[in-house]
């Protein structure tokens, strides 16, 4: 797998307070999974062409921004899966009932256009308010939506601040994978179309930040999120994916993040991070904890780089609770009958 990309950015001042920015970018992602001995080949390429621009105008207490974004994608997914026919010949059969032969190619050409506007308001030294609105249209899915966002930051003192933010976010290009599998060897990217709806999320974050010294600060944040129409493939190890066979879930998550950061001082730097998070998925009235629901997660990172030295020493310690899994509901013993001895052999599970 790998990426190739190229981009061009042009920033043009329009007076002392206004700036016009234009961006043009192209990227390509390729990946393939090949098991020649097993007659399995999976491959995908994703091409993206994106153009965007923004006009920013700064005033005494307001910084106004407005802009656009347009993107066109070309995706191609190819699978070739064969199994031995079992008749002693070199013939192979292709078990996919939706494919006319063993070489199946699925292509998409999704496109998106968006307009946005934002205002950063600084009424005084204590308040920092940001509000914006984004409108998007996804051509393949014939979907049109608005996504409002806002954030507020209040400085109790120069070293203590409280924050709150919320907004609506959407996703129409996603990596399609079964998150309940412990090992994923191939990720497939699919865009929203007439079969795959656009996913959305509503998020709220509350937090505070305290500078303990000139080189050390503490940040604490609590969050809550809801999700709509999350797409997942069937719960199976079969690598083949069909849009018509996808399943859709709603979900929610909440938690707390604590982050203590030490900026470089006398050669030492690092941070301590702790997260408590809960996430659930729901479908057809049933809820469960997905595989990435890891309640406790702590990390300690330190770095020592002596002044004037070409060497640096780093360390990382991570501690976390396990992820959920579904245990066996039962075991079936299969007894084998030997007709020559007229006897049953031991059980084999």
XYZ file of C-alpha atoms in Angstrom:
349
model
C 0.000 0.000 0.000
C 1.082 3.589 -0.411
C 0.206 7.172 -1.248
C 1.184 9.667 -3.911
C 0.189 13.292 -3.702
C 0.813 16.740 -5.120
C -0.509 20.107 -4.005
C -0.363 23.782 -4.858
C -1.288 26.701 -2.584
C -1.569 30.377 -3.484
C -2.006 33.056 -0.789
C -2.759 36.519 -2.119
C -3.074 39.541 0.235
C -5.912 41.885 -0.729
C -5.070 44.888 1.330
C -3.886 45.020 4.928
C -6.760 43.003 6.432
C -7.895 40.565 3.729
C -6.264 37.406 2.359
C -7.380 35.133 -0.473
C -6.172 31.509 -0.427
C -6.543 28.980 -3.245
C -5.554 25.319 -3.069
C -5.357 22.555 -5.642
C -4.464 19.004 -4.607
C -4.303 15.514 -6.083
C -3.737 12.279 -4.184
C -3.797 8.574 -4.998
C -3.974 5.647 -2.593
C -3.266 2.053 -3.653
C -3.438 -1.153 -1.664
C -3.569 -4.831 -2.482
C -3.676 -8.129 -0.621
C -2.371 -11.141 -2.508
C -2.176 -14.800 -1.460
C -1.066 -16.637 -4.633
C -1.166 -20.059 -3.031
C -4.731 -19.511 -1.902
C -5.901 -17.877 -5.163
C -6.966 -14.707 -3.330
C -6.323 -11.207 -4.620
C -7.878 -7.975 -3.309
C -6.876 -4.580 -4.650
C -8.116 -1.024 -4.543
C -7.125 2.408 -5.777
C -8.594 5.769 -4.709
C -7.916 8.949 -6.695
C -8.932 12.343 -5.325
C -8.869 15.725 -7.042
C -9.699 18.624 -4.724
C -9.939 22.374 -5.191
C -10.726 24.810 -2.385
C -10.465 28.458 -1.488
C -11.072 30.839 1.395
C -11.391 34.584 1.842
C -10.378 35.882 5.304
C -10.992 39.401 6.568
C -9.593 40.487 9.956
C -11.107 43.361 11.928
C -10.604 44.722 15.437
C -12.819 42.131 17.165
C -13.889 39.832 14.329
C -12.099 37.583 11.873
C -14.508 36.580 9.113
C -13.847 33.651 6.778
C -15.836 32.233 3.907
C -14.920 29.692 1.295
C -15.679 26.687 -0.826
C -14.471 23.143 -1.364
C -15.046 20.674 -4.197
C -13.710 17.143 -4.543
C -14.076 14.335 -7.058
C -13.082 10.743 -6.352
C -12.455 7.687 -8.491
C -12.427 4.372 -6.658
C -11.796 0.922 -8.098
C -12.040 -2.280 -6.068
C -11.069 -5.613 -7.591
C -11.361 -9.035 -6.037
C -10.387 -12.430 -7.376
C -11.164 -15.306 -5.055
C -11.073 -18.929 -6.152
C -11.301 -22.304 -4.405
C -10.416 -25.807 -5.507
C -13.328 -27.486 -7.251
C -12.564 -30.677 -5.324
C -12.676 -33.030 -8.331
C -8.933 -33.582 -8.703
C -8.557 -31.243 -11.662
C -7.136 -27.769 -11.911
C -10.630 -26.317 -12.223
C -11.593 -23.641 -9.715
C -14.994 -22.379 -8.637
C -15.919 -18.917 -7.444
C -18.296 -19.008 -4.478
C -19.577 -15.438 -4.750
C -23.258 -15.717 -5.810
C -23.316 -12.027 -6.804
C -20.449 -12.342 -9.292
C -20.729 -13.743 -12.791
C -17.098 -14.871 -12.713
C -14.163 -14.897 -10.350
C -12.816 -11.487 -11.311
C -15.119 -8.822 -9.852
C -14.529 -5.093 -10.128
C -16.573 -2.415 -8.357
C -16.115 1.250 -9.283
C -17.444 4.478 -7.803
C -17.237 8.123 -8.824
C -18.482 10.162 -5.843
C -18.220 13.944 -5.765
C -18.790 16.628 -3.155
C -19.234 20.403 -3.059
C -19.331 22.548 0.077
C -19.632 26.172 1.167
C -18.685 27.439 4.619
C -18.624 30.627 6.663
C -17.030 31.314 10.053
C -16.581 34.187 12.475
C -13.921 34.358 15.204
C -15.105 36.956 17.711
C -12.873 38.457 20.456
C -15.087 40.904 22.363
C -12.426 41.411 25.075
C -9.402 39.747 26.652
C -11.478 37.085 28.417
C -13.761 35.720 25.686
C -12.988 33.889 22.457
C -16.036 32.805 20.440
C -15.998 30.912 17.156
C -19.141 30.037 15.162
C -19.530 28.601 11.699
C -21.854 26.897 9.257
C -20.979 24.361 6.559
C -23.289 23.276 3.748
C -22.475 20.146 1.750
C -23.870 18.371 -1.280
C -22.875 14.772 -2.106
C -23.704 14.055 -5.726
C -23.673 10.248 -5.646
C -26.083 10.079 -2.714
C -28.120 13.141 -3.805
C -27.694 14.425 -0.238
C -27.757 18.035 0.937
C -27.082 19.009 4.559
C -26.079 21.788 6.930
C -23.523 21.385 9.720
C -23.411 24.143 12.371
C -20.420 24.377 14.744
C -19.560 26.659 17.652
C -16.947 26.950 20.390
C -16.419 29.263 23.368
C -13.292 29.825 25.433
C -13.322 31.930 28.628
C -10.108 33.045 30.335
C -10.610 33.279 34.089
C -6.989 34.437 34.240
C -4.072 34.374 31.790
C -3.244 30.856 33.090
C -6.744 29.364 33.498
C -9.394 28.922 30.810
C -12.605 26.935 30.293
C -13.862 25.714 26.929
C -17.081 24.426 25.398
C -17.704 23.340 21.824
C -20.305 21.475 19.829
C -21.317 20.777 16.298
C -22.706 18.535 13.644
C -20.308 16.542 11.461
C -20.814 14.270 8.456
C -18.868 11.509 6.728
C -19.512 10.298 3.217
C -16.140 8.700 2.393
C -15.146 5.958 4.810
C -12.873 2.968 5.262
C -15.158 -0.054 5.234
C -14.019 -2.682 7.709
C -15.383 -4.981 10.368
C -14.218 -3.369 13.608
C -15.116 -6.449 15.635
C -12.344 -8.506 14.035
C -9.059 -8.426 16.000
C -6.941 -8.423 12.817
C -7.697 -6.507 9.625
C -5.460 -7.079 6.631
C -7.356 -5.058 4.025
C -9.338 -1.819 4.224
C -11.804 -0.899 1.506
C -12.794 2.732 0.892
C -16.372 3.382 -0.222
C -18.253 6.613 -0.858
C -21.911 7.340 -0.198
C -24.228 6.685 -3.130
C -27.797 5.542 -3.717
C -27.080 2.413 -1.639
C -24.831 3.821 1.125
C -26.225 6.796 3.111
C -24.184 9.647 4.547
C -23.169 9.113 8.191
C -23.464 11.945 10.712
C -22.453 12.761 14.273
C -23.420 15.326 16.908
C -20.660 16.206 19.384
C -20.376 18.215 22.609
C -17.098 18.866 24.462
C -16.538 20.647 27.805
C -13.109 21.269 29.264
C -10.588 23.361 31.098
C -6.924 24.221 30.749
C -4.486 25.350 33.435
C -0.881 26.465 32.979
C 0.984 25.262 36.076
C 4.222 26.983 35.002
C 5.759 28.461 31.877
C 6.536 24.981 30.564
C 3.799 22.804 32.074
C 0.027 22.729 31.596
C -2.938 20.492 32.430
C -5.979 19.973 30.207
C -9.175 18.090 31.169
C -12.008 17.476 28.704
C -15.312 15.601 28.861
C -17.181 14.675 25.700
C -20.394 13.128 24.460
C -21.167 12.055 20.899
C -24.026 10.427 19.006
C -23.732 8.717 15.628
C -26.284 7.988 12.908
C -26.158 5.461 10.047
C -22.697 4.016 10.625
C -21.969 1.439 7.901
C -20.236 -1.867 8.621
C -19.801 -5.088 6.629
C -21.287 -8.354 7.800
C -19.768 -9.984 10.874
C -17.641 -12.505 9.046
C -14.038 -13.122 8.076
C -15.020 -13.184 4.395
C -13.058 -10.286 2.816
C -15.639 -9.705 0.095
C -17.835 -6.633 0.590
C -21.040 -5.683 -1.225
C -22.858 -2.355 -0.657
C -26.221 -4.126 -0.665
C -25.101 -6.368 2.222
C -23.843 -3.623 4.549
C -25.411 -3.143 7.967
C -26.154 0.238 9.539
C -25.878 1.184 13.192
C -26.542 4.118 15.461
C -24.181 4.737 18.340
C -23.053 6.940 21.175
C -19.890 7.522 23.137
C -18.817 9.550 26.159
C -15.730 9.905 28.287
C -13.063 12.050 29.929
C -9.532 12.873 28.769
C -6.771 14.148 31.081
C -3.558 15.485 29.579
C -0.527 16.754 31.539
C 2.210 18.141 29.284
C 5.764 19.119 30.150
C 7.430 21.254 27.484
C 11.173 20.994 27.090
C 13.107 22.192 30.136
C 16.736 21.314 30.870
C 16.511 18.676 28.152
C 13.433 16.909 29.593
C 9.979 16.838 27.999
C 6.986 14.526 27.837
C 3.406 14.021 28.861
C 0.967 11.878 30.813
C -2.389 11.113 29.174
C -5.344 9.212 30.621
C -8.658 8.467 28.922
C -11.867 6.929 30.185
C -14.273 6.177 27.355
C -17.476 4.240 26.762
C -18.935 3.564 23.330
C -21.987 1.569 22.271
C -23.624 0.587 19.003
C -27.324 -0.066 18.430
C -29.227 -1.858 15.687
C -32.795 -3.170 15.602
C -33.288 -2.224 19.247
C -30.231 -4.173 20.451
C -27.142 -2.500 21.935
C -23.628 -3.848 22.323
C -20.078 -2.669 22.990
C -17.929 -2.696 19.832
C -14.384 -4.002 19.798
C -12.774 -0.569 20.168
C -14.560 0.090 23.484
C -11.503 0.303 25.740
C -12.560 1.870 29.053
C -9.200 2.851 30.564
C -6.135 3.917 28.607
C -3.033 5.597 30.108
C 0.233 6.606 28.455
C 3.456 8.015 29.874
C 5.931 9.497 27.369
C 9.293 11.039 28.299
C 12.205 12.392 26.277
C 15.651 13.535 27.347
C 17.811 15.446 24.849
C 20.940 17.016 26.412
C 21.860 20.440 25.121
C 24.413 20.282 22.329
C 24.136 16.513 21.956
C 23.153 14.660 18.808
C 21.412 11.978 20.871
C 17.991 11.805 22.494
C 16.584 9.161 24.840
C 12.871 8.422 24.764
C 10.532 6.072 26.616
C 6.874 5.119 26.416
C 4.763 3.188 28.916
C 1.181 2.272 28.067
C -1.440 0.654 30.299
C -4.961 -0.183 29.172
C -7.890 -2.427 29.930
C -8.941 -5.116 27.495
C -11.456 -4.834 24.697
C -14.870 -6.553 24.755
C -15.429 -9.910 23.122
C -18.212 -12.463 22.802
C -17.445 -15.745 24.514
C -18.580 -19.197 23.427
C -22.256 -19.861 23.999
C -21.690 -23.626 23.873
C -19.618 -26.502 22.506
C -20.812 -29.345 20.301
C -18.919 -32.655 20.502
C -18.807 -34.671 17.271
C -18.199 -38.399 17.656
C -16.536 -40.287 14.781
C -17.731 -43.748 13.787
C -15.187 -46.329 12.517
C -17.106 -48.910 10.409
C -14.149 -51.313 10.297
C -13.877 -51.635 14.061
C -17.585 -50.911 14.557
C -16.681 -48.400 17.245
C -17.075 -44.705 18.004
C -13.990 -42.555 18.433
C -13.427 -39.753 20.925
C -15.161 -36.391 20.577
C -13.698 -33.720 18.328
C -14.879 -30.154 18.778
